[in-house]
CSV table of C-alpha atoms and ligand atoms in Angstrom, one decimal:
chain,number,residue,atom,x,y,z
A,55,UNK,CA,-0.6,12.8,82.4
A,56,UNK,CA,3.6,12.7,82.4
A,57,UNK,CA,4.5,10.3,79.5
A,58,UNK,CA,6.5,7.8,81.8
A,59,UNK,CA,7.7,5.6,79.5
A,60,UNK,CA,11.1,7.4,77.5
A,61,UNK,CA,11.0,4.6,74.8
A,62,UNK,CA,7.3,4.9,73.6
A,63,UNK,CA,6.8,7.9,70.3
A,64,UNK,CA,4.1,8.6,68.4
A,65,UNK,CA,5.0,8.2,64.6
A,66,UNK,CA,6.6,11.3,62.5
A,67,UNK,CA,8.7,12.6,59.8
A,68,UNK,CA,11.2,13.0,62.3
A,69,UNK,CA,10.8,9.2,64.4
A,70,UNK,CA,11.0,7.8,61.0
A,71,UNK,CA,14.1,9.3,60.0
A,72,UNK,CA,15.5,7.6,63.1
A,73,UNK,CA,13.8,4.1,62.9
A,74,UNK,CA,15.5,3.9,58.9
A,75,UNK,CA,18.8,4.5,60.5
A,76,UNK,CA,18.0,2.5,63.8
A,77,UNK,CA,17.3,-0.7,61.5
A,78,UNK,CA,19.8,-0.2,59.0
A,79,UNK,CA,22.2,-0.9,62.4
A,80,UNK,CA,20.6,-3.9,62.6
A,81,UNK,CA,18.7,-3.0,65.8
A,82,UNK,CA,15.4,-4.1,66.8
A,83,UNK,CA,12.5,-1.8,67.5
A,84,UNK,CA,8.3,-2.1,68.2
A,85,UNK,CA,6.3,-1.6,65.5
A,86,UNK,CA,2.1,-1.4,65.3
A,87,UNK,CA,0.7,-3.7,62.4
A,88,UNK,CA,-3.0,-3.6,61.9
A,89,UNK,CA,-3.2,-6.9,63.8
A,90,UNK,CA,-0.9,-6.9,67.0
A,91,UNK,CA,2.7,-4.9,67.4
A,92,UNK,CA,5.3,-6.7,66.1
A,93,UNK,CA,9.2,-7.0,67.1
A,94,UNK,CA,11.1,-5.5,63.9
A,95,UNK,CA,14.4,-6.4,62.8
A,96,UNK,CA,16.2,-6.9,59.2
A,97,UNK,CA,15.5,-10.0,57.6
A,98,UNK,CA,18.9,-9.3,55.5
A,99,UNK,CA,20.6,-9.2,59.0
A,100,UNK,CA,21.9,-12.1,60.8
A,101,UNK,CA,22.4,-10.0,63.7
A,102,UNK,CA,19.2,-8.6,63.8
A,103,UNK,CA,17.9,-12.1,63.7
A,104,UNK,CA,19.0,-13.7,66.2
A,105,UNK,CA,18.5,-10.5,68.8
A,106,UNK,CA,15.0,-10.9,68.0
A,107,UNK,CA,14.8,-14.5,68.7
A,108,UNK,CA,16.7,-13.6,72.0
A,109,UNK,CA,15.0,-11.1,72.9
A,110,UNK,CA,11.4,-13.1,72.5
A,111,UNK,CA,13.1,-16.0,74.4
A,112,UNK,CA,11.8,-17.8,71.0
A,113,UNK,CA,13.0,-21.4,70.2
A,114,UNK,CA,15.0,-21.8,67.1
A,115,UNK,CA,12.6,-24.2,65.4
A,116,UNK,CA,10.0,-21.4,64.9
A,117,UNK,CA,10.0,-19.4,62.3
A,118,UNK,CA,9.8,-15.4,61.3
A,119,UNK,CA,7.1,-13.8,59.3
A,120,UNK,CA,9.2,-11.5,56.9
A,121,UNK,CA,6.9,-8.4,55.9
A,122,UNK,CA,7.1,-6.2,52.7
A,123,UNK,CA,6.4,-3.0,51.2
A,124,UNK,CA,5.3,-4.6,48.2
A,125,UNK,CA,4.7,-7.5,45.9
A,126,UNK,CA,7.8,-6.4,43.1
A,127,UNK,CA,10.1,-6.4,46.2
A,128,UNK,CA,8.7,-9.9,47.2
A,129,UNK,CA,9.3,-11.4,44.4
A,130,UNK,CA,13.5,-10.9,45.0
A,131,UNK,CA,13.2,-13.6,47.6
A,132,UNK,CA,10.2,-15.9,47.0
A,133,UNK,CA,8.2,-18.3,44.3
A,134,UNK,CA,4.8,-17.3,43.6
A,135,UNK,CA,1.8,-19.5,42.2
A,136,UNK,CA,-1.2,-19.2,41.2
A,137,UNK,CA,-3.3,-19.4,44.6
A,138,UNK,CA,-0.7,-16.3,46.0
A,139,UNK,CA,-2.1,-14.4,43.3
A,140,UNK,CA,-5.7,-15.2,43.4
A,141,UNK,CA,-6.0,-14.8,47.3
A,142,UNK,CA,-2.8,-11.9,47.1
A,143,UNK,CA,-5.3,-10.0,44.7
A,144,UNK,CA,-8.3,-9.9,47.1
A,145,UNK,CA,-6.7,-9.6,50.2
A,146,UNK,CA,-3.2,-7.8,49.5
A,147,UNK,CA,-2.1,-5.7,51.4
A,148,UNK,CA,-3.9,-7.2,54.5
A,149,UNK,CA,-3.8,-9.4,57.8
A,150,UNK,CA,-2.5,-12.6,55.8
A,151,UNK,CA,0.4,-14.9,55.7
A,152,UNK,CA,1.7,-16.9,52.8
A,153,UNK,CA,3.6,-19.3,53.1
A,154,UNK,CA,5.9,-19.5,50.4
A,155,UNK,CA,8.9,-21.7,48.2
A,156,UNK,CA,12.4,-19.5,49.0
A,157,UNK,CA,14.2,-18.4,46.0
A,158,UNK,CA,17.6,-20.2,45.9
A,159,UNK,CA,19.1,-16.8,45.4
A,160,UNK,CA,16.7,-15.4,48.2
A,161,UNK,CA,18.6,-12.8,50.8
A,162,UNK,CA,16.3,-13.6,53.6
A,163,UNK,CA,18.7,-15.0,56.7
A,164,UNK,CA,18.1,-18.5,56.5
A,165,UNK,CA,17.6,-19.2,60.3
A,166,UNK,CA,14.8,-16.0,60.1
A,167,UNK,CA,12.7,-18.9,58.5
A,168,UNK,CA,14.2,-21.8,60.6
A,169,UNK,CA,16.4,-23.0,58.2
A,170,UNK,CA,13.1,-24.9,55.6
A,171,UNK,CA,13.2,-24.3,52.2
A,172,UNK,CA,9.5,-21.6,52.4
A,173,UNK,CA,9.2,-18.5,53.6
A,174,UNK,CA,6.2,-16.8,55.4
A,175,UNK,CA,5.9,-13.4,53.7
A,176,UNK,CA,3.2,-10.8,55.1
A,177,UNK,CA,2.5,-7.6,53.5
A,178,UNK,CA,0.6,-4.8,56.1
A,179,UNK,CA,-1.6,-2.5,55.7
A,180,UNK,CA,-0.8,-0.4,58.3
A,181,UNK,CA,0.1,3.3,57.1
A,182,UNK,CA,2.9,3.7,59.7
A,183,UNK,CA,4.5,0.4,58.9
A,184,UNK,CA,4.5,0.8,55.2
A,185,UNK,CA,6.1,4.2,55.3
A,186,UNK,CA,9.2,2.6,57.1
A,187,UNK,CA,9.1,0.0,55.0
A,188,UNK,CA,9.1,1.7,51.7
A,189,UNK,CA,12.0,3.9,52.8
A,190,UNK,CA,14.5,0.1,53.6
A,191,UNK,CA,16.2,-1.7,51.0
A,192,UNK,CA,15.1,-4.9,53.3
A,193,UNK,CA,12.3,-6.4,54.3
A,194,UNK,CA,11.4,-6.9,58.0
A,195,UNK,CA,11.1,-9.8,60.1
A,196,UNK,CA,8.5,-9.0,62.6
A,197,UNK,CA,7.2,-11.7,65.3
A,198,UNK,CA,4.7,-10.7,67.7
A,199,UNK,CA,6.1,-8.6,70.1
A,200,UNK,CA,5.7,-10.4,73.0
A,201,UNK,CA,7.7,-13.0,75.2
A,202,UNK,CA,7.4,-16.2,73.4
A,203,UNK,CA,3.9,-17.9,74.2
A,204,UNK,CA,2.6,-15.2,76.0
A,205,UNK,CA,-0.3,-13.3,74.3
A,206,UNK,CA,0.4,-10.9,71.7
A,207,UNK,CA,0.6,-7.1,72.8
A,208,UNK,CA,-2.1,-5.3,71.3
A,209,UNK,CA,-0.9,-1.5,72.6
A,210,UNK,CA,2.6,0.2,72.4
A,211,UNK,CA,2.2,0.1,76.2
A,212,UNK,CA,1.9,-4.0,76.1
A,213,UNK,CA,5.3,-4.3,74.2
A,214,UNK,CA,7.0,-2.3,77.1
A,215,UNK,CA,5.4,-4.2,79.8
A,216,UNK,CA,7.0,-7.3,77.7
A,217,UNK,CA,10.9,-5.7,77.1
A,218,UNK,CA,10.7,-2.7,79.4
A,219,UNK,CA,13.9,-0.7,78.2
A,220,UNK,CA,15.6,-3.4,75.5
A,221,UNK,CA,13.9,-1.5,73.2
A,222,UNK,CA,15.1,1.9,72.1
A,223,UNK,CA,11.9,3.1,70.1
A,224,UNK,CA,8.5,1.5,70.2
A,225,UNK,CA,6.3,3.3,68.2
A,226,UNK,CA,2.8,4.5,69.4
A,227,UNK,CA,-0.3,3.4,66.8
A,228,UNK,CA,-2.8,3.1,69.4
A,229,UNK,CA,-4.8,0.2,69.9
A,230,UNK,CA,-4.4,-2.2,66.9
A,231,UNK,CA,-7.6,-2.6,64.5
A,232,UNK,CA,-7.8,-6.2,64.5
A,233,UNK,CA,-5.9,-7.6,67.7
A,234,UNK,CA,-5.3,-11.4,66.4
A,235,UNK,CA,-2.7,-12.2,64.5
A,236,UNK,CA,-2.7,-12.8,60.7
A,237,UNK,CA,-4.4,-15.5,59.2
A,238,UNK,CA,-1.1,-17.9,58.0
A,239,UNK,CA,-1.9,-20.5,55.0
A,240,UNK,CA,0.5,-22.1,53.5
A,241,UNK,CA,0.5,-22.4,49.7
A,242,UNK,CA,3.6,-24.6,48.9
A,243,UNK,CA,1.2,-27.5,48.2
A,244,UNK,CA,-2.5,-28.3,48.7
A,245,UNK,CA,-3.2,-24.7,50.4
A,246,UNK,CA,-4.0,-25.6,54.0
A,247,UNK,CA,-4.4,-22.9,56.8
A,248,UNK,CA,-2.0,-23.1,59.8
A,249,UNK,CA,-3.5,-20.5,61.9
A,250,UNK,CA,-6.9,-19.1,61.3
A,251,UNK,CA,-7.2,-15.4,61.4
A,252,UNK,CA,-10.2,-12.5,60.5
A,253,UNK,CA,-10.0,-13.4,57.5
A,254,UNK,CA,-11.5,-16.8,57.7
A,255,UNK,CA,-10.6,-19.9,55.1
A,256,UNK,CA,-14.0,-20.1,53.8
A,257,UNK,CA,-13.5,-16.5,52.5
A,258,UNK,CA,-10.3,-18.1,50.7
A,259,UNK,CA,-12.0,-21.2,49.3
A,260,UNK,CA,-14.6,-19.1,47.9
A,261,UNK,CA,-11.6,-17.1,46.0
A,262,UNK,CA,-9.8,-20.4,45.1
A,263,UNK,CA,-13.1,-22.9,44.4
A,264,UNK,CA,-11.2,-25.4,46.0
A,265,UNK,CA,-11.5,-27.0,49.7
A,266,UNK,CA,-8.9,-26.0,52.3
A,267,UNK,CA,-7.2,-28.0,54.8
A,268,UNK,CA,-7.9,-27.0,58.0
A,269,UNK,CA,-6.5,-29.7,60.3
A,270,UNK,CA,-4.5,-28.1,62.6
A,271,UNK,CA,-2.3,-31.4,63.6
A,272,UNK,CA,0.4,-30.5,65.9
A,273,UNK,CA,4.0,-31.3,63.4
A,274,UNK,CA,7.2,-29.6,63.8
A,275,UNK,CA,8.2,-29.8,60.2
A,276,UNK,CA,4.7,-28.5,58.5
A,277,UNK,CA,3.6,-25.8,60.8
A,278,UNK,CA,6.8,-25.2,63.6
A,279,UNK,CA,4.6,-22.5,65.5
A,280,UNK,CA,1.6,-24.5,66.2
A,281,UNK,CA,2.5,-25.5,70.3
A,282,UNK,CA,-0.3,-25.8,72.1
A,283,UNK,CA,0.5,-24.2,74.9
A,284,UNK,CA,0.4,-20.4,73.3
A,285,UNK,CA,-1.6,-16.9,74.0
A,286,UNK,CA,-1.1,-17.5,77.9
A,287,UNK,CA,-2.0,-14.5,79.9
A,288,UNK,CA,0.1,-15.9,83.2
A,289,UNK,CA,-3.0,-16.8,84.9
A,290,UNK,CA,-5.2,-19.9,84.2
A,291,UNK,CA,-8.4,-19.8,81.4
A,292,UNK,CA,-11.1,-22.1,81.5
A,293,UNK,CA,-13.1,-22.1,78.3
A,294,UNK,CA,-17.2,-23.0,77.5
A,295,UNK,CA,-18.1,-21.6,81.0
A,296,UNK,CA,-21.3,-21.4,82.3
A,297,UNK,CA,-21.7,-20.2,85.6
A,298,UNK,CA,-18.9,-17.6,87.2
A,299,UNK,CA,-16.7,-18.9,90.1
A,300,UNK,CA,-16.2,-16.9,93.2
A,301,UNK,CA,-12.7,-14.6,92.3
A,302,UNK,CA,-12.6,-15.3,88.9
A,303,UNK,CA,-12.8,-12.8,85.8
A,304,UNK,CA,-15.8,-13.9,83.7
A,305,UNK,CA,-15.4,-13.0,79.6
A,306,UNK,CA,-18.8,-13.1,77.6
A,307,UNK,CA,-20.4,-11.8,74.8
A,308,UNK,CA,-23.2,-8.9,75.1
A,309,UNK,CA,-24.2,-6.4,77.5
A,310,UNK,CA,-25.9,-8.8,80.5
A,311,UNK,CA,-23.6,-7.9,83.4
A,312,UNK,CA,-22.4,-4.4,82.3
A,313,UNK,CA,-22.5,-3.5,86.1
A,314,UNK,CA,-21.0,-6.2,87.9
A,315,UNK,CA,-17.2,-5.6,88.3
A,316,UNK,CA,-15.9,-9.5,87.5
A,317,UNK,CA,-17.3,-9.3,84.3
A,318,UNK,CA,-15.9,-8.6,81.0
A,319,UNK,CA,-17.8,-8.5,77.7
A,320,UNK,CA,-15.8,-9.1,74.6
A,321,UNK,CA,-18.4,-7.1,71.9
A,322,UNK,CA,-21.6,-5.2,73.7
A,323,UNK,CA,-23.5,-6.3,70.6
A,324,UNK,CA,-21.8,-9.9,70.5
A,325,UNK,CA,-20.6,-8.4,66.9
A,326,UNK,CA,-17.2,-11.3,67.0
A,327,UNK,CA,-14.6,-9.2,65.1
A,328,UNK,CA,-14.9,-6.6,67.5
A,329,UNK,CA,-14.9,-9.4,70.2
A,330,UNK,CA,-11.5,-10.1,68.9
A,331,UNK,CA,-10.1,-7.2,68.8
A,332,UNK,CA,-10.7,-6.4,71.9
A,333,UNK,CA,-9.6,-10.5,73.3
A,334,UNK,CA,-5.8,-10.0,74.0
A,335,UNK,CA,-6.5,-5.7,75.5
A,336,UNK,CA,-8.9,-8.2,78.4
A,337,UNK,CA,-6.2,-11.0,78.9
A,338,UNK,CA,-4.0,-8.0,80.1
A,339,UNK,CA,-6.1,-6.2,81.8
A,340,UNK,CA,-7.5,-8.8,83.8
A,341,UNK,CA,-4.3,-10.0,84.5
A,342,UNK,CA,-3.1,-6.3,85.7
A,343,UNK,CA,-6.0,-6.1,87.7
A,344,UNK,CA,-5.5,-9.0,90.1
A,345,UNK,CA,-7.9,-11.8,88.7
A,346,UNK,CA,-6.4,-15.5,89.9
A,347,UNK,CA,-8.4,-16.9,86.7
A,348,UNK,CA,-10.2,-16.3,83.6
A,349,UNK,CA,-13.4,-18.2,82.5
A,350,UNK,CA,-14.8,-17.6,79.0
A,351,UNK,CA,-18.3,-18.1,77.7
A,352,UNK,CA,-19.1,-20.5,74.8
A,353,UNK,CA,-17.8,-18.7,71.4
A,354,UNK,CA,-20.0,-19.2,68.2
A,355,UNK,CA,-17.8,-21.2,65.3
A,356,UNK,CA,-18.7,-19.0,62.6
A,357,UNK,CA,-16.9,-16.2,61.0
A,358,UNK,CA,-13.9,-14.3,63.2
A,359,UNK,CA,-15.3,-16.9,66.1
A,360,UNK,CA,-13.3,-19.4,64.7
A,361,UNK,CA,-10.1,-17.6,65.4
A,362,UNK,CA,-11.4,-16.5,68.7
A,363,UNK,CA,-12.0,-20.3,69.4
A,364,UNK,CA,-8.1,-21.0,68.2
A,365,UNK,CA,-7.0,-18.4,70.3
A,366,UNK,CA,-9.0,-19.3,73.6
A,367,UNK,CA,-8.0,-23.0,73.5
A,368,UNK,CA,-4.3,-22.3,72.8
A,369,UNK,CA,-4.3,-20.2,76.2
A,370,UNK,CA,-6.4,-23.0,78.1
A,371,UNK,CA,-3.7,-25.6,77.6
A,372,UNK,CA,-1.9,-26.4,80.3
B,127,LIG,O1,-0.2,-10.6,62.5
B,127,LIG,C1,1.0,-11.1,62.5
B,127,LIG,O2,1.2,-12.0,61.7
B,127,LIG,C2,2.0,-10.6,63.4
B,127,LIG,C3,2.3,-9.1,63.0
B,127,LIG,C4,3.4,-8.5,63.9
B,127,LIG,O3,2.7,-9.1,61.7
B,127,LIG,N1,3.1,-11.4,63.5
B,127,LIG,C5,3.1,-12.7,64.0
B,127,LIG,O4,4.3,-13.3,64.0
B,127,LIG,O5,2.1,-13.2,64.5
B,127,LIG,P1,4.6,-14.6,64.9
B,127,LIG,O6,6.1,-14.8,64.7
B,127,LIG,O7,4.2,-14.3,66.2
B,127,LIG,O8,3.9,-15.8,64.2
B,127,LIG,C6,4.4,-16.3,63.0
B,127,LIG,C7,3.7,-17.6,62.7
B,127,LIG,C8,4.2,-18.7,63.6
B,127,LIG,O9,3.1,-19.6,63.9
B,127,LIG,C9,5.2,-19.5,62.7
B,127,LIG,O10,5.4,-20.8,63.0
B,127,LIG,C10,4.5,-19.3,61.3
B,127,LIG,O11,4.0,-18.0,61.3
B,127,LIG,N2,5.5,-19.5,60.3
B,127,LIG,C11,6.5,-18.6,59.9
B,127,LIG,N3,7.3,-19.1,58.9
B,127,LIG,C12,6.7,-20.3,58.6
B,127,LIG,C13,7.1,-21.3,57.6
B,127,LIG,N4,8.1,-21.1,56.8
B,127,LIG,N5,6.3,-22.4,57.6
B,127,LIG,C14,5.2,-22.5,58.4
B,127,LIG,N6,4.9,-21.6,59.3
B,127,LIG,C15,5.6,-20.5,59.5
B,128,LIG,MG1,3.4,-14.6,68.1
């Protein structure tokens, strides 16, 4: 098949040679992570900055998750603890998100991290990623490349659906591993998680022996991303369904209606982190294919459910 879309490369020597210079201009390009594709720009970069936050149609208040090749370069910008180490030394590189104190001295723009005194620092494990990254003398700011609260784009072909031709280079990984976002705790006091993610917060209070918080209260000032209204594949989602309505998509777990067309199963063998990687590729496909509504089974609470469960309610507010 023709390759229609003029903005979409796979990754090489030679693409990478142009994303350094692309970024060092302070433009803004789509990037797989190991989670979802992300919208990169330099976190140096005022510029870059605020076309990311313009291009996502993202309100001021919430902040950027800056991403790094490494710990040393990290440690320019942000205060480390004890917990960051601990949890950093089991699960770094990896889907996580500390949230951090800011170095006074830190180079990070100060409106990438809404103007508060922490930072949320990531760093990937993705192969791609962290060969552009190792070759800047910046760190990245990298949202999820989608419009803001719409679901997160899980395909090089999802970001251009969301900015068409704004972008100049998005970068074909193929489908991402995980498809959630990163799990985001924040380690500036008491560590409490403010956005659960495959890696779970029981796996983290085992590493830390202490209790985490997990209450997920609605404030602007602790965790500025938490709306409710978030994930939102355009169409309505009911959650905990039962019995299918007539012209509505029907999302479950297992192999019971593997021939009936309005049905969509998350994991064949109800296996949940496959279910969530594959969560966000059915929002859009769905969506693409007509469907007026979505209704989701009941999701168990345990294990990668539990971000499954975050991620299903978010998009059933309305
Ligand atoms: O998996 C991911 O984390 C992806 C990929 C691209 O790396 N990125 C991502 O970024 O999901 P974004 O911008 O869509 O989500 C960032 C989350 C938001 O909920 C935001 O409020 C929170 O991190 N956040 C960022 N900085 C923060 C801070 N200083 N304090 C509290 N929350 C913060
Ligand atoms: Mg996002």
């Amino acid at each position: 098949m023709k390759n229609i879309y003029l903005n979409i490369f796979p990754f090489n020597k030679k693409i990478l040679g142009k994303i350094v210079i692309l970024l060092k201009k302070n433009k803004i390009i789509g990037l797989p992570t190991e989670t979802v594709y992300g919208l990169a720009g330099n976190a140096y970069s005022k510029s870059s900055i605020n076309k990311i936050y313009k291009l996502k149609k993202r309100p001021k208040y919430n902040p950027l998750i800056i991403h790094y090749f490494d710990l040393n370069r990290a440690l320019k910008d942000i205060e480390i603890n004890s917990n960051f180490k601990k949890i950093y030394k089991k699960f770094g590189p990896g889907p996580i998100t500390y949230i951090l104190k800011r170095k006074i001295n830190s180079k990070i723009v100060s409106n990438a991290s809404a103007n508060l005194k922490t930072i949320a620092v990531r760093f990937p494990k993705h192969k791609n990623l962290r060969s552009i990254l190792k070759k800047l003398n910046f760190p990245l700011a990298m949202p999820s490349a989608n419009i803001s609260s719409k679901v997160s784009p899980v395909k090089a072909t999802d970001v251009y659906d969301e900015f068409k031709d704004k972008l100049k280079i998005i970068i074909d990984g193929g489908k991402s591993k995980i498809g959630i976002e990163s799990t985001v705790i924040d380690l500036t006091r008491d560590p409490k998680l403010l956005r659960p993610g495959i890696i779970s917060h029981l796996k983290i209070q085992k590493i830390l022996k202490e209790k985490i918080k997990t209450n997920l209260k609605i404030s602007k000032i602790n965790s500025p991303g938490l709306q409710k209204k978030h994930y939102s594949p355009g169409i309505p989602v009911l959650i905990n369904q039962k019995k299918p309505v007539k012209n509505s998509a029907f999302i479950y777990l297992g192999n019971k209606y593997t021939n009936r067309k309005n049905f969509f199963s998350l994991s064949k063998k109800s296996n949940l982190k496959e279910a969530a990687s594959n969560l966000y590729m059915l929002f859009r496909k769905i969506k693409k294919m007509g469907f007026k509504k979505i209704q989701i089974q009941k999701i168990p609470k345990r294990g990668p459910g539990l971000a499954i469960n975050d991620r299903i309610k978010k998009a059933a507010y309305n």
